[in-house]
Coordinates of C-alpha atoms in Angstrom, one line a residue:
M1 CA 14.1 -122.1 -13.5
S2 CA 17.9 -122.0 -14.3
L3 CA 19.8 -119.0 -15.5
A4 CA 20.6 -120.8 -18.7
T5 CA 16.9 -121.2 -19.4
L6 CA 16.6 -117.4 -19.3
L7 CA 19.8 -116.5 -21.1
L8 CA 19.5 -118.8 -24.1
P9 CA 16.2 -117.2 -25.4
L10 CA 17.8 -113.8 -24.8
A11 CA 20.9 -114.7 -26.8
V12 CA 18.7 -116.1 -29.6
A13 CA 16.7 -112.8 -29.6
I14 CA 19.8 -110.6 -29.7
V15 CA 21.6 -112.6 -32.4
G16 CA 18.4 -113.1 -34.5
A17 CA 17.5 -109.4 -34.2
F18 CA 21.0 -108.4 -35.4
A19 CA 20.7 -110.8 -38.4
I20 CA 17.3 -109.5 -39.3
E21 CA 18.4 -105.8 -39.3
A22 CA 21.7 -106.5 -41.0
T23 CA 20.0 -108.3 -43.8
A24 CA 17.3 -105.7 -44.3
S25 CA 19.3 -102.6 -43.9
P26 CA 20.7 -100.8 -47.0
Q27 CA 23.8 -99.8 -44.9
R28 CA 26.4 -102.2 -43.6
P29 CA 26.1 -102.2 -39.8
S30 CA 29.1 -101.1 -37.8
L31 CA 31.0 -103.9 -36.1
R32 CA 33.1 -101.6 -33.9
P33 CA 32.9 -103.2 -30.4
A34 CA 31.5 -100.0 -28.7
D35 CA 28.8 -99.5 -31.5
L36 CA 27.9 -103.2 -31.5
A37 CA 27.5 -103.2 -27.7
I38 CA 25.0 -100.4 -27.8
R39 CA 23.1 -102.1 -30.7
L40 CA 22.9 -105.4 -28.8
L41 CA 21.8 -103.5 -25.6
G42 CA 18.9 -102.1 -27.6
Y43 CA 17.9 -105.6 -28.6
A44 CA 18.2 -106.9 -25.0
L45 CA 16.0 -104.0 -23.7
I46 CA 13.3 -104.8 -26.3
T47 CA 13.3 -108.4 -25.2
L48 CA 13.1 -107.4 -21.5
F49 CA 10.3 -105.0 -22.4
W50 CA 8.2 -107.9 -23.8
F51 CA 9.3 -110.3 -21.1
Q52 CA 7.8 -108.1 -18.3
F53 CA 4.3 -108.7 -19.7
S54 CA 4.5 -112.5 -19.8
W55 CA 7.6 -113.9 -18.0
R56 CA 7.9 -116.4 -20.8
P57 CA 11.5 -116.3 -22.2
W58 CA 10.8 -117.7 -25.6
L59 CA 7.6 -115.7 -26.1
A60 CA 9.6 -112.6 -25.3
A61 CA 12.4 -113.6 -27.7
S62 CA 9.9 -114.2 -30.4
S63 CA 8.3 -110.9 -29.7
C64 CA 11.7 -109.2 -30.1
L65 CA 12.3 -110.8 -33.4
L66 CA 8.8 -109.9 -34.6
T67 CA 9.4 -106.3 -33.5
L68 CA 12.6 -106.1 -35.5
A69 CA 11.1 -107.7 -38.5
I70 CA 8.2 -105.2 -38.6
L71 CA 10.6 -102.3 -37.9
S72 CA 12.9 -103.4 -40.7
V73 CA 10.1 -103.7 -43.2
V74 CA 8.7 -100.3 -42.3
D75 CA 12.2 -98.9 -42.5
Q76 CA 12.8 -100.2 -46.0
L77 CA 9.5 -98.8 -47.2
K78 CA 10.1 -95.4 -45.5
R79 CA 13.6 -95.1 -47.0
K80 CA 12.3 -96.0 -50.4
V81 CA 9.4 -93.5 -50.4
I82 CA 10.7 -90.7 -48.1
G83 CA 14.5 -91.3 -48.0
E84 CA 14.7 -91.5 -44.2
P85 CA 15.0 -94.3 -41.7
V86 CA 12.4 -95.0 -39.0
V87 CA 12.7 -92.5 -36.1
F88 CA 11.3 -92.5 -32.6
S89 CA 8.6 -89.9 -33.3
D90 CA 7.1 -92.3 -35.8
L91 CA 5.7 -94.3 -32.9
A92 CA 3.5 -91.4 -32.0
L93 CA 2.0 -91.4 -35.5
L94 CA 0.9 -95.1 -35.2
A95 CA -2.3 -94.1 -33.5
Q96 CA -3.3 -92.1 -36.6
V97 CA -3.1 -95.2 -38.9
P98 CA -6.2 -97.0 -37.6
R99 CA -8.1 -93.7 -37.1
H100 CA -7.3 -92.4 -40.6
P101 CA -6.4 -95.5 -42.8
Q102 CA -7.4 -93.6 -45.9
L103 CA -4.3 -91.5 -45.6
Y104 CA -2.0 -94.5 -45.7
Y105 CA -1.4 -97.5 -47.8
T106 CA -3.3 -99.7 -45.4
L107 CA -6.8 -101.1 -44.7
P108 CA -9.2 -100.5 -41.8
L109 CA -8.9 -102.8 -38.8
T110 CA -12.3 -104.1 -39.7
D111 CA -11.2 -105.4 -43.0
L112 CA -10.6 -109.2 -42.8
R113 CA -7.2 -108.9 -44.5
I114 CA -6.1 -106.9 -41.5
A115 CA -8.4 -108.3 -38.8
G116 CA -7.6 -111.9 -39.8
P117 CA -3.8 -111.8 -39.2
L118 CA -4.3 -109.7 -36.1
L119 CA -6.7 -112.2 -34.6
L120 CA -4.5 -115.1 -35.6
G121 CA -1.5 -113.5 -34.0
L122 CA -3.4 -112.8 -30.8
A123 CA -4.5 -116.4 -30.7
T124 CA -0.9 -117.6 -31.2
V125 CA 0.3 -115.4 -28.3
I126 CA -2.5 -116.7 -26.0
A127 CA -1.7 -120.3 -26.9
W128 CA 2.0 -119.7 -26.4
Y129 CA 1.3 -118.0 -23.1
V130 CA -0.6 -121.1 -22.0
L131 CA 1.9 -123.7 -23.3
E132 CA 5.2 -122.1 -22.1
P133 CA 5.7 -122.1 -18.4
A134 CA 6.4 -118.8 -16.6
A135 CA 10.0 -118.1 -15.5
L136 CA 9.0 -116.6 -12.2
P137 CA 10.9 -117.4 -9.1
E138 CA 9.3 -119.8 -6.6
G139 CA 7.2 -118.4 -3.8
A140 CA 4.4 -115.8 -3.9
G141 CA 6.5 -113.0 -2.4
A142 CA 9.5 -113.6 -4.7
S143 CA 7.1 -113.7 -7.8
A144 CA 5.4 -110.5 -6.8
L145 CA 8.7 -108.8 -6.2
A146 CA 9.9 -109.9 -9.7
I147 CA 6.7 -108.8 -11.4
L148 CA 7.0 -105.4 -9.9
G149 CA 10.7 -105.1 -10.0
L150 CA 11.4 -105.6 -13.7
P151 CA 9.2 -102.8 -14.9
A152 CA 10.5 -100.6 -12.1
G153 CA 14.0 -101.4 -13.2
L154 CA 13.3 -100.5 -16.8
A155 CA 11.6 -97.3 -15.7
A156 CA 14.6 -96.5 -13.5
L157 CA 16.9 -97.0 -16.5
A158 CA 14.8 -94.6 -18.6
L159 CA 15.0 -92.0 -15.8
L160 CA 18.7 -92.5 -15.6
G161 CA 18.9 -91.6 -19.3
L162 CA 17.1 -88.3 -18.4
S163 CA 19.5 -87.5 -15.5
P164 CA 22.5 -85.2 -16.0
F165 CA 24.8 -88.2 -16.0
G166 CA 22.6 -90.0 -18.6
Q167 CA 22.2 -87.0 -20.8
A168 CA 26.0 -86.4 -20.8
A169 CA 26.5 -90.0 -21.9
L170 CA 23.8 -89.7 -24.6
R171 CA 25.3 -86.4 -25.9
R172 CA 28.6 -88.2 -26.5
L173 CA 26.7 -91.0 -28.4
F174 CA 24.2 -88.7 -30.2
P175 CA 25.7 -85.2 -30.3
R176 CA 23.2 -84.0 -33.0
P177 CA 20.6 -85.6 -35.2
D178 CA 22.3 -87.7 -37.9
L179 CA 19.7 -90.4 -38.4
A180 CA 21.3 -92.4 -41.3
R181 CA 24.7 -92.5 -39.6
D182 CA 23.4 -93.4 -36.2
V183 CA 21.2 -96.2 -37.4
A184 CA 24.1 -97.7 -39.3
R185 CA 26.2 -97.5 -36.1
Y186 CA 23.7 -98.4 -33.4
G187 CA 20.7 -100.0 -35.2
L188 CA 17.1 -98.9 -35.3
V189 CA 16.2 -99.8 -31.7
A190 CA 19.1 -98.2 -29.9
T191 CA 18.9 -95.1 -32.1
M192 CA 15.1 -94.7 -31.5
M193 CA 15.7 -95.0 -27.7
G194 CA 18.6 -92.7 -27.7
Y195 CA 16.9 -90.0 -29.9
G196 CA 13.8 -90.2 -27.7
L197 CA 15.8 -89.7 -24.5
R198 CA 17.8 -86.9 -26.1
R199 CA 14.6 -85.1 -27.1
L200 CA 13.0 -85.5 -23.6
G201 CA 16.2 -84.1 -22.1
E202 CA 16.4 -81.1 -24.4
M203 CA 15.7 -77.6 -23.1
D204 CA 14.0 -75.5 -25.7
A205 CA 15.6 -72.1 -26.5
R206 CA 12.8 -70.1 -28.1
P207 CA 13.6 -66.5 -29.1
L208 CA 10.8 -64.1 -28.5
A209 CA 8.9 -62.6 -31.5
G210 CA 9.8 -59.0 -32.1
I211 CA 7.2 -56.5 -33.2
G212 CA 7.9 -54.2 -36.1
G213 CA 5.9 -51.2 -37.5
T214 CA 2.3 -50.9 -38.5
P215 CA 1.3 -53.5 -41.1
D216 CA 0.7 -52.3 -44.7
D217 CA -1.8 -55.1 -45.5
E218 CA -5.4 -55.5 -44.5
V219 CA -5.2 -59.2 -45.5
V220 CA -2.4 -61.7 -45.4
V221 CA -3.2 -65.2 -46.8
V222 CA -0.7 -68.1 -46.6
V223 CA -1.7 -71.4 -48.2
Q224 CA 0.3 -74.6 -47.8
L225 CA -0.5 -76.6 -50.9
E226 CA -0.4 -80.3 -50.3
S227 CA 2.3 -82.1 -52.4
F228 CA 2.6 -79.2 -54.8
L229 CA 5.3 -78.6 -57.3
D230 CA 5.3 -77.4 -60.9
P231 CA 4.0 -80.5 -62.8
T232 CA 6.3 -79.9 -65.7
R233 CA 9.2 -81.0 -63.4
L234 CA 7.5 -84.5 -63.4
G235 CA 6.8 -84.5 -67.2
G236 CA 3.3 -83.1 -66.8
P237 CA 1.4 -80.3 -68.5
D238 CA 2.0 -76.6 -68.1
L239 CA -0.2 -75.0 -65.5
P240 CA -1.5 -71.5 -66.4
L241 CA -0.7 -70.7 -62.8
M242 CA 3.0 -71.0 -63.3
A243 CA 3.1 -68.5 -66.1
R244 CA 1.0 -66.1 -63.9
I245 CA 3.5 -66.6 -61.1
R246 CA 6.5 -65.8 -63.3
S247 CA 4.8 -62.6 -64.6
Q248 CA 2.9 -61.3 -61.6
A249 CA 4.4 -62.5 -58.3
A250 CA 6.6 -60.3 -56.3
Q251 CA 9.0 -63.2 -55.8
Y252 CA 8.9 -66.9 -56.5
G253 CA 11.2 -69.9 -56.7
R254 CA 12.1 -73.3 -55.4
L255 CA 11.5 -74.1 -51.7
A256 CA 13.9 -76.4 -49.9
V257 CA 11.7 -78.4 -47.5
P258 CA 12.6 -80.6 -44.5
A259 CA 11.1 -83.9 -45.8
H260 CA 10.2 -85.7 -49.0
G261 CA 6.7 -87.1 -49.7
A262 CA 5.4 -86.8 -46.1
Y263 CA 5.7 -85.1 -42.7
T264 CA 3.7 -82.1 -43.6
M265 CA 4.1 -80.7 -40.1
R266 CA 7.8 -80.1 -40.6
S267 CA 7.4 -77.6 -43.5
E268 CA 4.3 -76.2 -41.8
H269 CA 6.2 -75.6 -38.6
A270 CA 9.2 -74.1 -40.4
V271 CA 7.1 -71.5 -42.3
L272 CA 4.9 -70.7 -39.3
T273 CA 7.8 -70.1 -36.9
G274 CA 10.8 -69.2 -39.1
L275 CA 12.8 -71.8 -37.2
D276 CA 15.4 -73.9 -39.1
P277 CA 15.2 -77.6 -38.4
D278 CA 18.6 -77.4 -36.8
D279 CA 17.1 -75.0 -34.2
L280 CA 14.8 -77.8 -33.0
G281 CA 17.4 -80.3 -31.9
F282 CA 15.9 -83.8 -31.8
G283 CA 12.4 -82.3 -32.0
R284 CA 13.0 -81.7 -35.7
Y285 CA 11.3 -85.0 -36.7
D286 CA 7.9 -84.0 -35.3
P287 CA 7.9 -80.4 -34.1
Y288 CA 4.2 -80.5 -33.2
L289 CA 4.8 -83.5 -30.9
A290 CA 7.9 -82.0 -29.4
R291 CA 6.7 -78.4 -28.8
R292 CA 2.9 -78.6 -28.9
G293 CA 2.5 -75.3 -30.6
E294 CA 4.1 -73.2 -27.8
E295 CA 6.0 -71.0 -30.2
P296 CA 6.8 -67.3 -29.4
T297 CA 7.9 -66.8 -33.0
S298 CA 4.7 -68.0 -34.5
L299 CA 3.3 -65.9 -37.4
A300 CA -0.1 -66.1 -35.9
R301 CA 1.1 -64.7 -32.6
L302 CA 2.9 -61.9 -34.4
A303 CA -0.2 -61.2 -36.5
R304 CA -2.4 -61.1 -33.4
A305 CA 0.0 -58.7 -31.7
S306 CA -0.1 -56.5 -34.9
G307 CA -3.9 -56.3 -34.8
F308 CA -4.9 -59.1 -37.2
A309 CA -7.6 -61.6 -36.6
T310 CA -6.1 -65.0 -37.1
V311 CA -7.8 -67.8 -39.0
F312 CA -6.8 -71.4 -39.7
V313 CA -8.5 -73.2 -42.6
H314 CA -8.0 -76.9 -43.1
P315 CA -10.6 -79.3 -44.6
F316 CA -9.7 -82.3 -42.5
H317 CA -10.1 -83.8 -39.0
R318 CA -9.3 -81.7 -36.0
D319 CA -7.4 -84.5 -34.3
F320 CA -5.0 -85.2 -37.1
F321 CA -1.5 -84.2 -35.8
D322 CA -3.6 -82.7 -33.0
R323 CA -3.9 -79.7 -35.2
A324 CA -6.9 -78.1 -33.4
Q325 CA -5.0 -77.9 -30.1
V326 CA -1.6 -77.0 -31.7
F327 CA -3.0 -74.2 -33.8
R328 CA -4.8 -72.6 -30.9
R329 CA -1.5 -72.5 -29.1
L330 CA 0.2 -71.2 -32.2
G331 CA -2.1 -68.2 -31.9
F332 CA -5.1 -68.9 -34.2
D333 CA -8.4 -67.6 -32.8
H334 CA -10.7 -69.1 -35.4
L335 CA -10.4 -72.6 -36.8
V336 CA -12.3 -73.6 -40.0
M337 CA -12.0 -77.4 -40.3
E338 CA -13.7 -80.5 -41.8
E339 CA -17.1 -80.0 -40.2
D340 CA -17.2 -76.6 -41.8
F341 CA -16.8 -78.2 -45.2
A342 CA -19.7 -80.7 -44.8
D343 CA -21.4 -79.5 -48.0
A344 CA -18.2 -78.8 -50.0
P345 CA -17.4 -80.8 -53.1
R346 CA -14.8 -83.5 -53.0
V347 CA -12.4 -84.5 -55.8
G348 CA -11.4 -88.1 -55.0
P349 CA -11.4 -88.7 -51.3
Y350 CA -10.7 -85.1 -50.1
I351 CA -12.3 -81.7 -50.2
S352 CA -11.4 -79.9 -53.4
D353 CA -8.7 -77.2 -53.4
V354 CA -11.1 -74.8 -55.2
A355 CA -13.6 -75.2 -52.4
V356 CA -10.9 -74.3 -49.9
A357 CA -10.0 -71.2 -51.9
E358 CA -13.6 -70.1 -51.9
R359 CA -13.8 -70.5 -48.2
I360 CA -10.6 -68.5 -47.7
L361 CA -12.0 -65.6 -49.7
A362 CA -15.2 -65.8 -47.7
E363 CA -13.1 -65.5 -44.5
V364 CA -11.3 -62.4 -45.7
A365 CA -14.3 -60.8 -47.4
P366 CA -14.7 -57.0 -46.7
G367 CA -16.9 -56.4 -43.7
R368 CA -16.3 -59.8 -42.2
A369 CA -16.2 -59.1 -38.5
H370 CA -13.1 -60.7 -37.1
A371 CA -11.0 -57.9 -35.7
P372 CA -11.0 -54.1 -35.2
G373 CA -9.8 -52.5 -38.3
G374 CA -10.7 -55.5 -40.4
R375 CA -7.2 -57.0 -40.7
R376 CA -7.1 -60.7 -41.2
F377 CA -4.3 -63.3 -41.3
V378 CA -5.3 -66.7 -42.8
F379 CA -3.1 -69.8 -42.8
S380 CA -4.6 -72.7 -44.8
V381 CA -3.5 -76.3 -45.5
T382 CA -5.1 -78.0 -48.5
M383 CA -5.9 -81.7 -48.8
E384 CA -6.9 -82.5 -52.4
N385 CA -3.4 -83.7 -53.5
H386 CA -2.9 -85.9 -50.4
G387 CA -2.0 -89.6 -51.1
P388 CA -2.2 -92.5 -51.2
W389 CA -2.3 -92.8 -55.0
K390 CA -4.2 -96.0 -55.4
P391 CA -6.6 -97.5 -58.1
G392 CA -10.1 -96.4 -57.5
R393 CA -9.2 -92.9 -56.2
L394 CA -10.5 -91.3 -59.4
T395 CA -13.0 -92.7 -61.9
G396 CA -11.1 -93.9 -65.0
I397 CA -7.7 -92.7 -63.8
D398 CA -5.7 -95.4 -62.0
E399 CA -2.1 -94.5 -62.8
P400 CA -0.6 -92.6 -59.8
L401 CA 1.1 -89.8 -61.8
A402 CA -2.0 -89.2 -63.9
Q403 CA -4.0 -88.9 -60.7
Y404 CA -1.6 -86.3 -59.4
F405 CA -1.7 -84.3 -62.6
H406 CA -5.5 -84.3 -62.4
H407 CA -5.5 -83.0 -58.9
V408 CA -2.6 -80.5 -59.3
A409 CA -4.6 -78.8 -62.1
H410 CA -7.3 -78.0 -59.6
T411 CA -4.6 -76.6 -57.3
G412 CA -3.6 -74.2 -60.0
Q413 CA -7.2 -73.2 -60.5
A414 CA -7.6 -72.6 -56.7
V415 CA -4.6 -70.4 -56.5
E416 CA -5.7 -68.4 -59.5
R417 CA -9.1 -67.9 -57.9
L418 CA -7.3 -66.5 -54.8
I419 CA -5.2 -64.2 -57.1
V420 CA -8.4 -62.8 -58.7
G421 CA -10.2 -62.5 -55.4
L422 CA -7.4 -60.6 -53.7
A423 CA -6.4 -58.4 -56.6
G424 CA -7.1 -54.7 -56.0
R425 CA -7.0 -55.1 -52.2
R426 CA -4.1 -54.2 -50.0
A427 CA -3.1 -57.9 -49.5
T428 CA -0.3 -60.4 -49.5
L429 CA -0.7 -63.9 -50.8
C430 CA 1.8 -66.7 -50.3
V431 CA 1.4 -70.2 -51.6
F432 CA 3.9 -73.0 -51.2
G433 CA 4.2 -76.8 -51.5
D434 CA 4.8 -78.7 -48.2
H435 CA 6.7 -81.5 -49.9
A436 CA 7.0 -83.3 -53.2
P437 CA 4.3 -86.0 -53.9
S438 CA 5.1 -89.5 -52.7
L439 CA 4.9 -91.0 -56.2
P440 CA 6.9 -93.8 -57.8
D441 CA 8.0 -91.2 -60.4
C442 CA 9.3 -88.8 -57.7
R443 CA 11.7 -90.6 -55.4
P444 CA 14.0 -88.7 -53.1
P445 CA 17.6 -88.4 -54.4
P446 CA 20.6 -89.1 -52.2
S447 CA 21.1 -85.3 -51.9
G448 CA 17.9 -84.9 -49.9
P449 CA 14.2 -84.0 -50.3
V450 CA 13.1 -82.7 -53.7
A451 CA 12.4 -79.0 -53.5
T452 CA 8.8 -77.7 -54.0
D453 CA 7.7 -74.4 -55.4
Y454 CA 6.5 -71.2 -53.8
A455 CA 5.2 -67.8 -54.9
L456 CA 4.6 -64.5 -53.1
F457 CA 2.1 -61.9 -54.4
R458 CA 1.7 -58.4 -53.1
F459 CA -1.5 -56.7 -54.2
G460 CA -2.6 -53.0 -54.1
R461 CA 0.8 -51.6 -54.7
E462 CA 2.2 -49.6 -57.7
N463 CA 5.9 -50.2 -57.5
G464 CA 6.5 -51.4 -61.0
Q465 CA 9.2 -53.9 -59.9
P466 CA 9.4 -57.1 -62.0
P467 CA 9.1 -60.5 -60.4
V468 CA 12.3 -61.9 -58.8
R469 CA 13.3 -65.6 -58.8
L470 CA 14.7 -66.3 -55.3
D471 CA 15.1 -69.8 -54.0
L472 CA 14.5 -70.2 -50.3
T473 CA 14.3 -72.7 -47.5
A474 CA 10.9 -73.2 -45.7
D475 CA 12.1 -71.4 -42.5
Q476 CA 13.5 -68.5 -44.7
L477 CA 10.1 -68.1 -46.2
G478 CA 8.6 -67.9 -42.7
C479 CA 11.0 -65.1 -41.9
V480 CA 10.1 -63.3 -45.2
L481 CA 6.4 -63.5 -44.3
R482 CA 7.0 -61.7 -41.0
D483 CA 7.5 -58.5 -43.0
A484 CA 3.8 -58.6 -44.1
L485 CA 2.7 -58.8 -40.5
A486 CA 5.3 -56.5 -38.8
P487 CA 7.1 -54.5 -41.5
K488 CA 10.4 -52.7 -41.5
R489 CA 12.4 -55.9 -41.8
T490 CA 14.5 -57.2 -44.7
G491 CA 13.3 -59.8 -47.1
L492 CA 9.9 -58.8 -48.4
R493 CA 9.9 -56.6 -51.5
G494 CA 7.4 -53.8 -52.2

């Protein structure tokens, strides 16, 4: 087969991919020769990636175009809802979609509306594979060499990117994470490849967790509230909880979080470790994927070193975000997860926040045998407010914002239940929203993610100090919480 027969489909794939992305992108693509060369190299590598499976040039070119079309559609949706382009770590989350379709605006693979197009696409690929002749060189030896050589060459290119020479070149192209700028310069594909290689080549600098004095508290409870913010900010009703926070909390305020409408693990990681996203390099987009819970600065590790039993409470699947494994590495000894809520009430598709609050109080009840001295540290992640906000979620309530207001009222009740249950004990309670809800009425502004709300209560103290409004970032809140587990540090009042 002639060289032209191979190059023409490749050229069509590269030009077509550029046209697809340039048309779909909200940003004008850079036409600087160096930027354009890197962008087109990304398209070529995607085409070669598909080519190695079939050795059919036009099938590979079509696969490249389909890949860019899908990426562009997902990118548009993600920018609209979350305010961020597609990033390399999103590929790792793809496995979660068919396993947990209820969390996404999608259908199960068994639904004919999904299975039908997939089967049709598979049949098309098979037919194309049969009809288009392979572009392998003549002779069994030459064909075998080509079949083995192309994937080996692509693997060698990836390894070159991880070499000192490759990393030096990538650092010049991608000195730090700047996703919107880099996608506009180099395109989605090249940026995803570059960011992935930069992440794999990074060396994690992880400061050790220092230990302070003897903790004052017998109980420290930190609750990450799914999609929580004061509903009045969205035109909703006043929550009795918010008045209680303003009158009884030691401190409260807005919480600047790393993402809008999704990526719970980013806020979760920031609070649990006290690490700013800038400290994570290219691992900032999915810190659990990048670091696997190996965090010396983890609140749970600090709590365990200070004599606390450490408990994680989350009424959802153990495998989601690989939380069960990650949280054990973070330093949690006891995990309370979905199977422990088998008989708990649900509100909509998820376990109710009030049921989670009751379980937290059961875990910290006096006399509960977890650790010598009875000290307990509980970190909990709620689920009731999780999307998607679709008709049929709640009986008689189909409008997304109305659904949110219904659920967030229960969140307020759950936190008030915790306040009542911990009052009178030597305890600290912190509650915070992981991100704003992904609602049509709450889109991310150009300035960045919408801030959520947090509150910090300290019980069993007679200091007479009034509540203080203090806005924080998620990692700053994590640093503040260290004071409850290892005191004699700045930041926590009382």
